[in-house]
GROMACS .gro file of C-alpha atoms in nm:
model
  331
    1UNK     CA    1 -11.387   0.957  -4.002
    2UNK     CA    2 -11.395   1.295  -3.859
    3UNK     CA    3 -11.223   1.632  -3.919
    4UNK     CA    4 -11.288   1.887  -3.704
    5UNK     CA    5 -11.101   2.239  -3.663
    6UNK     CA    6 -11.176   2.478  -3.380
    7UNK     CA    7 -11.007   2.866  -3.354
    8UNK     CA    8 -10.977   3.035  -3.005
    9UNK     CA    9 -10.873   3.322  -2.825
   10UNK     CA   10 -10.874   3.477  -2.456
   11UNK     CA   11 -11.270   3.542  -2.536
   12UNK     CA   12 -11.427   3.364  -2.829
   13UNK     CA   13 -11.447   3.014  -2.931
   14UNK     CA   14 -11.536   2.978  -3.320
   15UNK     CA   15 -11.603   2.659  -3.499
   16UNK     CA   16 -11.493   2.636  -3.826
   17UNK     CA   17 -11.643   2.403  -4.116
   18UNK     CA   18 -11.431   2.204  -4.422
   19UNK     CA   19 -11.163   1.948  -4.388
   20UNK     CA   20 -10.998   2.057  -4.743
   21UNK     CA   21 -10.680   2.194  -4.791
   22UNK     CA   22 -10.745   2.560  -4.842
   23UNK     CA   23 -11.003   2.559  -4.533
   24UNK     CA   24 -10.704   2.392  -4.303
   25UNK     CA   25 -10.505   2.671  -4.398
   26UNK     CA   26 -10.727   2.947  -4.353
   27UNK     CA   27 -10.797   2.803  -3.973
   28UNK     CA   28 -10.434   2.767  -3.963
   29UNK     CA   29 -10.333   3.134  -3.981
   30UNK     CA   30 -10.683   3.275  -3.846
   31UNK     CA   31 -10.613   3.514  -3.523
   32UNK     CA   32 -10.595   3.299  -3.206
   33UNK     CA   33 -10.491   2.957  -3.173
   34UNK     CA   34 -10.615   2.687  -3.413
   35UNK     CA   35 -10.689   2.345  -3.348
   36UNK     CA   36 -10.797   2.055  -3.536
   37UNK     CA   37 -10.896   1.736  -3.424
   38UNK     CA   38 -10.874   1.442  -3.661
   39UNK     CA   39 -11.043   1.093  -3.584
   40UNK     CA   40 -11.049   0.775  -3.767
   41UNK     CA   41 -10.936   0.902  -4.100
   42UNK     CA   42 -10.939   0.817  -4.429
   43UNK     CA   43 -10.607   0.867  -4.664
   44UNK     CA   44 -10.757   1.166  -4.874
   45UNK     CA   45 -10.827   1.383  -4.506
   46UNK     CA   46 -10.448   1.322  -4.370
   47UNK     CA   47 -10.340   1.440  -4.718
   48UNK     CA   48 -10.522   1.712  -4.684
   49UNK     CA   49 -10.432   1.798  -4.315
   50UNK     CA   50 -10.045   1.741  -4.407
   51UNK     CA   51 -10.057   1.966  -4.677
   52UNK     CA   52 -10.268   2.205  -4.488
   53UNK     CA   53  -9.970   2.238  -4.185
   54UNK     CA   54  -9.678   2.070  -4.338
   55UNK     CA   55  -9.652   1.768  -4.196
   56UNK     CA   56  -9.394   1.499  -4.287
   57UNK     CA   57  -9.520   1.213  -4.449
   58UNK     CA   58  -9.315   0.981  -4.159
   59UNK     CA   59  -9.477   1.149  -3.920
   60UNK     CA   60  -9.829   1.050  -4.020
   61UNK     CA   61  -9.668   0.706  -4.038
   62UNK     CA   62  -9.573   0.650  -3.686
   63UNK     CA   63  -9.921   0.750  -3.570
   64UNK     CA   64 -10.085   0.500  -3.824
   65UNK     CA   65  -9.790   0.245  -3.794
   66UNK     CA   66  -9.870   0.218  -3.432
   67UNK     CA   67  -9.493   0.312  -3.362
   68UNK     CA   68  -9.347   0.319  -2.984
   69UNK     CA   69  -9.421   0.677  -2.835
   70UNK     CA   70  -9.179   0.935  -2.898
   71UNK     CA   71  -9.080   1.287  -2.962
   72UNK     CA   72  -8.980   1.449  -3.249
   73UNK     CA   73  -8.853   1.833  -3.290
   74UNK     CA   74  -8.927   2.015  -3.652
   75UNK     CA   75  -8.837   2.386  -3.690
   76UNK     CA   76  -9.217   2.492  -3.760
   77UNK     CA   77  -9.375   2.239  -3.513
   78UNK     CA   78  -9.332   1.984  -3.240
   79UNK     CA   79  -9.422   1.617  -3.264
   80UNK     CA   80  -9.532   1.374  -2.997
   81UNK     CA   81  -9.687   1.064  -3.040
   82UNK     CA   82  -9.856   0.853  -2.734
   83UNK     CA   83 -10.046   0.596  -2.676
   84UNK     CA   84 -10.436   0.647  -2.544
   85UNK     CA   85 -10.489   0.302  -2.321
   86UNK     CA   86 -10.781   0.154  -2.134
   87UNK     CA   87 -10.902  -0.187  -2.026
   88UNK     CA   88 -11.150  -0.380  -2.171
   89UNK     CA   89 -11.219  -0.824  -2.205
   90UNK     CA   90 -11.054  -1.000  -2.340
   91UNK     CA   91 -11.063  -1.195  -2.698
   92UNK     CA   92 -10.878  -1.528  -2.592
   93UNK     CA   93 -10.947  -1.520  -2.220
   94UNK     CA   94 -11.182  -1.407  -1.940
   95UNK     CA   95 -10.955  -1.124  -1.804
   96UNK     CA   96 -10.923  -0.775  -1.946
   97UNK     CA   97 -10.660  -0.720  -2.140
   98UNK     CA   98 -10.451  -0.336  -2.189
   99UNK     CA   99 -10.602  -0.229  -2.551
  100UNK     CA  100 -10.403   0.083  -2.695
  101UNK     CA  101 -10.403   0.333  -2.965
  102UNK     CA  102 -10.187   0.560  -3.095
  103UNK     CA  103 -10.240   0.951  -3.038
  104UNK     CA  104 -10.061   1.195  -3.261
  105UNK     CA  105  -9.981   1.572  -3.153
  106UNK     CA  106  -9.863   1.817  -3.403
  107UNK     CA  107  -9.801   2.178  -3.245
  108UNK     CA  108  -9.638   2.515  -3.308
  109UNK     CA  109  -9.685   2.809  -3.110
  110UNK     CA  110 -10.055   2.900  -3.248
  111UNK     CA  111 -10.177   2.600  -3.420
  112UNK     CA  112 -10.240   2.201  -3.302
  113UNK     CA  113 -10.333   1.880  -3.468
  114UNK     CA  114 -10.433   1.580  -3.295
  115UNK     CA  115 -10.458   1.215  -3.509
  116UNK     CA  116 -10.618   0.935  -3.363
  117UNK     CA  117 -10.710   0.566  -3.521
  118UNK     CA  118 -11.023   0.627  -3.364
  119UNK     CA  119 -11.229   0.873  -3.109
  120UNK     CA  120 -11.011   0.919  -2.792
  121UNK     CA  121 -11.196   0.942  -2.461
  122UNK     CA  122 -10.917   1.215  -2.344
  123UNK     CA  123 -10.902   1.424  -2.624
  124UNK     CA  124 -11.264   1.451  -2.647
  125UNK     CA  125 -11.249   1.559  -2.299
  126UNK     CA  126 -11.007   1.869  -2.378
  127UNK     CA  127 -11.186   1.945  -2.666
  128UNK     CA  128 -11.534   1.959  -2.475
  129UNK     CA  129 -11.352   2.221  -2.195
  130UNK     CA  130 -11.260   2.438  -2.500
  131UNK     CA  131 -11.617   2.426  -2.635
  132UNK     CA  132 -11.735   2.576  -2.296
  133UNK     CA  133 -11.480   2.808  -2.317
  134UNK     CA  134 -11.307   2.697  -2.032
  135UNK     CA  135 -11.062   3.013  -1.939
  136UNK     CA  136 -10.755   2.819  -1.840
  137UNK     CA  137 -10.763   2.665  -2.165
  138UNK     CA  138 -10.876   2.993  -2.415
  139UNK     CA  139 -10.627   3.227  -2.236
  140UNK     CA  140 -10.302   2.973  -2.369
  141UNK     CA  141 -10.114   2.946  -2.617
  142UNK     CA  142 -10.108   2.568  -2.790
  143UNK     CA  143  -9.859   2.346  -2.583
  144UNK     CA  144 -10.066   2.478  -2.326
  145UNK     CA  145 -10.360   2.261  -2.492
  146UNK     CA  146 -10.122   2.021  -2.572
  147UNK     CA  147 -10.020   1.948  -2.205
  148UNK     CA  148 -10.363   1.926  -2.115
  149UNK     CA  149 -10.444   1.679  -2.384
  150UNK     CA  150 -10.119   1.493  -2.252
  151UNK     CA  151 -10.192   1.500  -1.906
  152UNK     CA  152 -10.565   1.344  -1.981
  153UNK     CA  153 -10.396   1.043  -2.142
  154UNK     CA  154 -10.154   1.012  -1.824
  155UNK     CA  155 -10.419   1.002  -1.657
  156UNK     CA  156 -10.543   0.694  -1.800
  157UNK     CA  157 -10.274   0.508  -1.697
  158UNK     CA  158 -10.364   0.546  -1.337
  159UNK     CA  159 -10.698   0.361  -1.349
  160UNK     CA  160 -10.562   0.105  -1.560
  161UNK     CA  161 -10.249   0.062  -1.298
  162UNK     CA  162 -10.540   0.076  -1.006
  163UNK     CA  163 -10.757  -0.178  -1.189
  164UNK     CA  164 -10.430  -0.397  -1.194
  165UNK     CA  165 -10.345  -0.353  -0.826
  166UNK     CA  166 -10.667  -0.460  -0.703
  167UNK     CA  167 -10.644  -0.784  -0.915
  168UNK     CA  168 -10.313  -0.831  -0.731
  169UNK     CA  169 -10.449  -0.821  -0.403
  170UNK     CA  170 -10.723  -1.055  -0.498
  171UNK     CA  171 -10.533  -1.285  -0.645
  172UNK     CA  172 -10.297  -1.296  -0.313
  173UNK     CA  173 -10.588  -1.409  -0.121
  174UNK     CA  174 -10.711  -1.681  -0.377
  175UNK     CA  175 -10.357  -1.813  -0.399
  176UNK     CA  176 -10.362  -1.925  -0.020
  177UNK     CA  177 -10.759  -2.045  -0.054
  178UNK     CA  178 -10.775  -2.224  -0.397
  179UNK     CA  179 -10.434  -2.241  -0.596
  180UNK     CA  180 -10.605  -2.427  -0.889
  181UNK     CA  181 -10.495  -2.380  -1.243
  182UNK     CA  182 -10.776  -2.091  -1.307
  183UNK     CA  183 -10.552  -1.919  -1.034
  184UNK     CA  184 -10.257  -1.965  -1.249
  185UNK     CA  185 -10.403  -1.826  -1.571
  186UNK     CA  186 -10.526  -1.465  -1.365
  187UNK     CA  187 -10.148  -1.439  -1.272
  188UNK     CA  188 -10.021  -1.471  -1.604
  189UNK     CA  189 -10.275  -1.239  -1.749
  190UNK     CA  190 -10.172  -0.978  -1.485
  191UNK     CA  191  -9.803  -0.969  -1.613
  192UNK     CA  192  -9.931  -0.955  -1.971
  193UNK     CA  193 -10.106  -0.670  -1.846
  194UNK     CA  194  -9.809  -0.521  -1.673
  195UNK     CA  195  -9.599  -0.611  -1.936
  196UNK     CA  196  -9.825  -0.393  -2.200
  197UNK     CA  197  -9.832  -0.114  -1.965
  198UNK     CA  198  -9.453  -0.129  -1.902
  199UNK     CA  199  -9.409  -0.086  -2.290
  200UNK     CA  200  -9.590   0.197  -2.315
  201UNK     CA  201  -9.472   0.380  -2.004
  202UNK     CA  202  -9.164   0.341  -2.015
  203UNK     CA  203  -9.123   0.563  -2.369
  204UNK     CA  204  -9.373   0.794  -2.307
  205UNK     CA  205  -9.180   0.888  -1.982
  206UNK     CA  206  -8.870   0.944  -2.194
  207UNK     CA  207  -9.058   1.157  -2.447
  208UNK     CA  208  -9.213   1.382  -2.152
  209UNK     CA  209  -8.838   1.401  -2.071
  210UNK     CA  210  -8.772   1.582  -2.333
  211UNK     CA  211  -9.074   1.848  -2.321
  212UNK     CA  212  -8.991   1.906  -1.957
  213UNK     CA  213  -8.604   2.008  -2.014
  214UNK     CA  214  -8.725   2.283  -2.255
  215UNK     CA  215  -8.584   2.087  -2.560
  216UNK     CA  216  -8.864   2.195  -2.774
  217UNK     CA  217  -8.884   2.530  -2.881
  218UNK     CA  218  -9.226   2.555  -2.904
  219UNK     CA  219  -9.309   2.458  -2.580
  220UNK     CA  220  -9.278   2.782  -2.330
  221UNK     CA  221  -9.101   2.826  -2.035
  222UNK     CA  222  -9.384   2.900  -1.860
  223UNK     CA  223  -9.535   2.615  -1.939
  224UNK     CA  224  -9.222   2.351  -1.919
  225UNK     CA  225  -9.321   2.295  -1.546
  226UNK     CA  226  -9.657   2.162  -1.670
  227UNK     CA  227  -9.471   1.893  -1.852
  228UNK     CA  228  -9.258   1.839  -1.571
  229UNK     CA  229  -9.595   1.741  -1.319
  230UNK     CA  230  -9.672   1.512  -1.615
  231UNK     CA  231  -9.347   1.388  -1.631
  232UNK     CA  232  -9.390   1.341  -1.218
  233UNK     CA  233  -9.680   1.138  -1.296
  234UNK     CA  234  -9.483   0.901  -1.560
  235UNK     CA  235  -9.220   0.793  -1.322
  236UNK     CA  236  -9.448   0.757  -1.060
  237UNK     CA  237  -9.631   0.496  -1.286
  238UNK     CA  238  -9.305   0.327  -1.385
  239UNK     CA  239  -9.241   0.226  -1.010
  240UNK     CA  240  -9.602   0.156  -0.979
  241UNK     CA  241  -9.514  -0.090  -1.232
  242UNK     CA  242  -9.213  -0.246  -1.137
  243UNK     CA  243  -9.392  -0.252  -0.771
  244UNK     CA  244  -9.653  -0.460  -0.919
  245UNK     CA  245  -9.411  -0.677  -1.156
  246UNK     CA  246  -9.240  -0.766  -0.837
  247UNK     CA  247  -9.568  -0.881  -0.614
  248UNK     CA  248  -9.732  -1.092  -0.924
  249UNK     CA  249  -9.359  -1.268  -0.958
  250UNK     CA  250  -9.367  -1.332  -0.614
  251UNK     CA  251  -9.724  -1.422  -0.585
  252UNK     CA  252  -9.680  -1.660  -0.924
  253UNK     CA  253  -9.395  -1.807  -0.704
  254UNK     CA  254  -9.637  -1.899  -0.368
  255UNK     CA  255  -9.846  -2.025  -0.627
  256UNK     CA  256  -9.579  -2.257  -0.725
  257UNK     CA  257  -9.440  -2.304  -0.375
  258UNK     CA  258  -9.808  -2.428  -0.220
  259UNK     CA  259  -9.871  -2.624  -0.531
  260UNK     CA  260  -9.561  -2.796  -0.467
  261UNK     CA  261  -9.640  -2.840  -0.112
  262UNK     CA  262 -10.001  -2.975  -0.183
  263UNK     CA  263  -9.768  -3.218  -0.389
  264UNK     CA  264  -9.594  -3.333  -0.142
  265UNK     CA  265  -9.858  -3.393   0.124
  266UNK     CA  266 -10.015  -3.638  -0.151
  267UNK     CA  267  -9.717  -3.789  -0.143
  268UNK     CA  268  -9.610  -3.818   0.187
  269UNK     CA  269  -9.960  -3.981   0.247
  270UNK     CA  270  -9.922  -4.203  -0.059
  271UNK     CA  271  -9.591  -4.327   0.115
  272UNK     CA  272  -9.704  -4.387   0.413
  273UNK     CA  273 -10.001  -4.594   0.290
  274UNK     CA  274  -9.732  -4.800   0.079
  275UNK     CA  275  -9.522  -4.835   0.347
  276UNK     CA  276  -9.777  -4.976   0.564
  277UNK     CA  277  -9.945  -5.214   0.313
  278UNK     CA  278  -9.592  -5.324   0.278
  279UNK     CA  279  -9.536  -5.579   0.542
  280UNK     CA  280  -9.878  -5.676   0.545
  281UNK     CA  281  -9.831  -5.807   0.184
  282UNK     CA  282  -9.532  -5.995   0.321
  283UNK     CA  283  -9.768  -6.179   0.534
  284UNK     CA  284  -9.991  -6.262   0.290
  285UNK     CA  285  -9.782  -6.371   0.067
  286UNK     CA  286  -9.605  -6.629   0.312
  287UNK     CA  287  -9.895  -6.776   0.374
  288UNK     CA  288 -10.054  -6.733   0.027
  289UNK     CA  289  -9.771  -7.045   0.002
  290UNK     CA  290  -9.997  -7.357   0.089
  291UNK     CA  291  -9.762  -7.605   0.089
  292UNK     CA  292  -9.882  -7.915   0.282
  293UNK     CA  293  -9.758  -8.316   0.292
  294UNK     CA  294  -9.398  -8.261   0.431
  295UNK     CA  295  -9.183  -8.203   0.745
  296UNK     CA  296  -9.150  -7.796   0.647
  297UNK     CA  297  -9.488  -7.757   0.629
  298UNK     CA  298  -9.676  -7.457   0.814
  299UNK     CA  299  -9.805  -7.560   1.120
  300UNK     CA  300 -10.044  -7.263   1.158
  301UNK     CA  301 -10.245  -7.425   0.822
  302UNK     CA  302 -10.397  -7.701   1.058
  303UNK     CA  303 -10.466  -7.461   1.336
  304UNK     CA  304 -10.842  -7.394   1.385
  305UNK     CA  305 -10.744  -7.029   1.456
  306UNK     CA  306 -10.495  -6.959   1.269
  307UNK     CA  307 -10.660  -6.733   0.995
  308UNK     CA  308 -10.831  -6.479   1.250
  309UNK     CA  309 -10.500  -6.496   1.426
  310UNK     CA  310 -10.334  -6.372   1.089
  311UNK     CA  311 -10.557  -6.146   1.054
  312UNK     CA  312 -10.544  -5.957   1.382
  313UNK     CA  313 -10.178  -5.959   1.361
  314UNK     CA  314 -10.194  -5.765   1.008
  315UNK     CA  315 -10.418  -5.496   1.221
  316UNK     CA  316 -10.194  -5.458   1.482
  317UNK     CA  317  -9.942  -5.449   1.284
  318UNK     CA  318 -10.114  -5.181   1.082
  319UNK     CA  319 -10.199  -5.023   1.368
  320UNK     CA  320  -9.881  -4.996   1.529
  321UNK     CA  321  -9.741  -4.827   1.249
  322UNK     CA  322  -9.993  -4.592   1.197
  323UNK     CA  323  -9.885  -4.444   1.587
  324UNK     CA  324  -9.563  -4.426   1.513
  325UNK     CA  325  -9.636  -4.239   1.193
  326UNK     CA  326  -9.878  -3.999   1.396
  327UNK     CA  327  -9.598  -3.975   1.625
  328UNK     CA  328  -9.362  -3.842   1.461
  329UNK     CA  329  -9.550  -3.579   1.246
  330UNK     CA  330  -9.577  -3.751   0.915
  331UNK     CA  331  -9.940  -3.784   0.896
   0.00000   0.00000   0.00000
């Protein structure tokens, strides 16, 4: 659990100490722009952040409800909530599976909070470029921060899409060499994978929607076309997705297609060795009838020759069958 406040302007970066109420506050209205991080928390340190910058209590419940991400317009502050994703194995199978958390970004025009269930790789990031006193960064207001924070996130989502990609193409080229059942369970942990992605894409695209079009009034005009390269970004990674839905459908179906053809070779071969074992039980079976003493009696029984004569006619037979079978492509 970790609450952790930082106040900047154009030329200073000052750290400031205390999670309670009154300290909050105090950062809150302190000259410059305010920001304060909050990780893993307990229920007593969002009480006190709410209270410090008036958040509503549903608020704080869609970032610890896990809810779909959104955005939300209040007349003091803007609310966005996304979701920080990354790859990592899975519990129930070999592959990786998408995890995801929820990321929670309260901002006016000179103040931010930032909730996450736990430490966040790309908010960490942001929050490092401020401690160097980046100048990009301590010269803006806070959707500036905001965007920057968003656009780290985004960013995820590449690498996670890439990572998926690359399984594709792999996949593609083990369908064709070994379509075994292990090939079968990669593809359907790719369009979980996809499918995770999709769900958290697809929303956060919408909500970027919104920051773009200058629906929030406490996101700047100068800075709306920031949001708008994000937004680039989001619909770039919804076709990636639907690109990729597309080629593990149709490699799950060439899957399906050579396993069905694999079938049918088997069977094909099992015919053709039924068919010719076919007559040759005839013949054994007429003459597996050993009827002797009367006039219908087989003559071949007394013949000296006659079972190596049987015989070689079953081969030819078999044999003669077998050509015409080669002939005509079946084997």
């Amino acid at each position: 659990m970790t609450v952790r406040t930082i106040v900047y302007e154009d030329d200073t970066v000052e750290i400031r100490e205390g999670w309670d109420a009154d300290s909050l506050q105090s950062a809150r209205v302190a000259a410059g722009t305010t920001w304060t991080r909050v990780s893993a928390p307990t229920e007593s340190e969002l009480d006190q952040v709410s209270v410090a910058f008036d958040l509503h209590s549903l608020e704080i419940e869609d970032v610890r409800g896990n809810a779909s991400p959104k955005v939300e317009v209040f007349p003091d502050h803007t609310f966005v909530l996304v979701k920080s994703a990354h790859l990592r194995g899975g519990e129930t199978t070999f592959e990786e599976e998408i995890r995801d958390q929820p990321v929670g970004l309260f901002f006016g025009h000179d103040w931010i909070v930032t909730v996450a269930t736990e430490e966040t790789g790309a908010v960490g990031t942001v929050w490092d470029r401020i401690r160097r006193e980046e100048p990009r960064l301590l010269g803006r207001d806070a959707d500036f921060t905001a965007y920057r924070i968003l656009d780290a996130i985004v960013d995820e989502y590449f690498a996670i899409l890439d990572e998926i990609g690359r399984d594709i193409e792999a996949v593609e080229d083990r369908i064709i060499d070994e379509p075994d059942t292990e090939t079968l369970e990669i593809l359907n942990s790719l369009r979980r994978e996809l499918l995770s992605i999709r769900r958290i894409v697809w929303p956060t695209r919408d909500a970027m929607g919104v920051l773009s079009r200058g629906d929030a009034d406490h996101v700047q005009e100068a800075t709306e076309k920031y949001y708008r390269d994000v937004y680039d970004h989001l619909v770039q990674h919804v076709e990636l997705v639907e690109t990729y839905r597309d080629l593990a459908s149709g490699a799950r179906d060439i899957y399906l297609n050579t396993l069905s053809q694999s079938t049918n070779e088997v069977m094909k071969r099992l015919t053709v060795v039924a068919t010719i074992i076919l007559p040759l039980t005839f013949v054994v079976g007429v003459y597996g009838m050993n009827f002797g003493g009367g006039p219908f009696n087989m003559p071949e029984l007394e013949w000296r020759f006659g079972y190596p004569a049987v015989l070689l006619g079953m081969a030819l037979t078999a044999g003669v069958m077998l050509q015409y079978f080669r002939s005509e492509g079946w084997l």
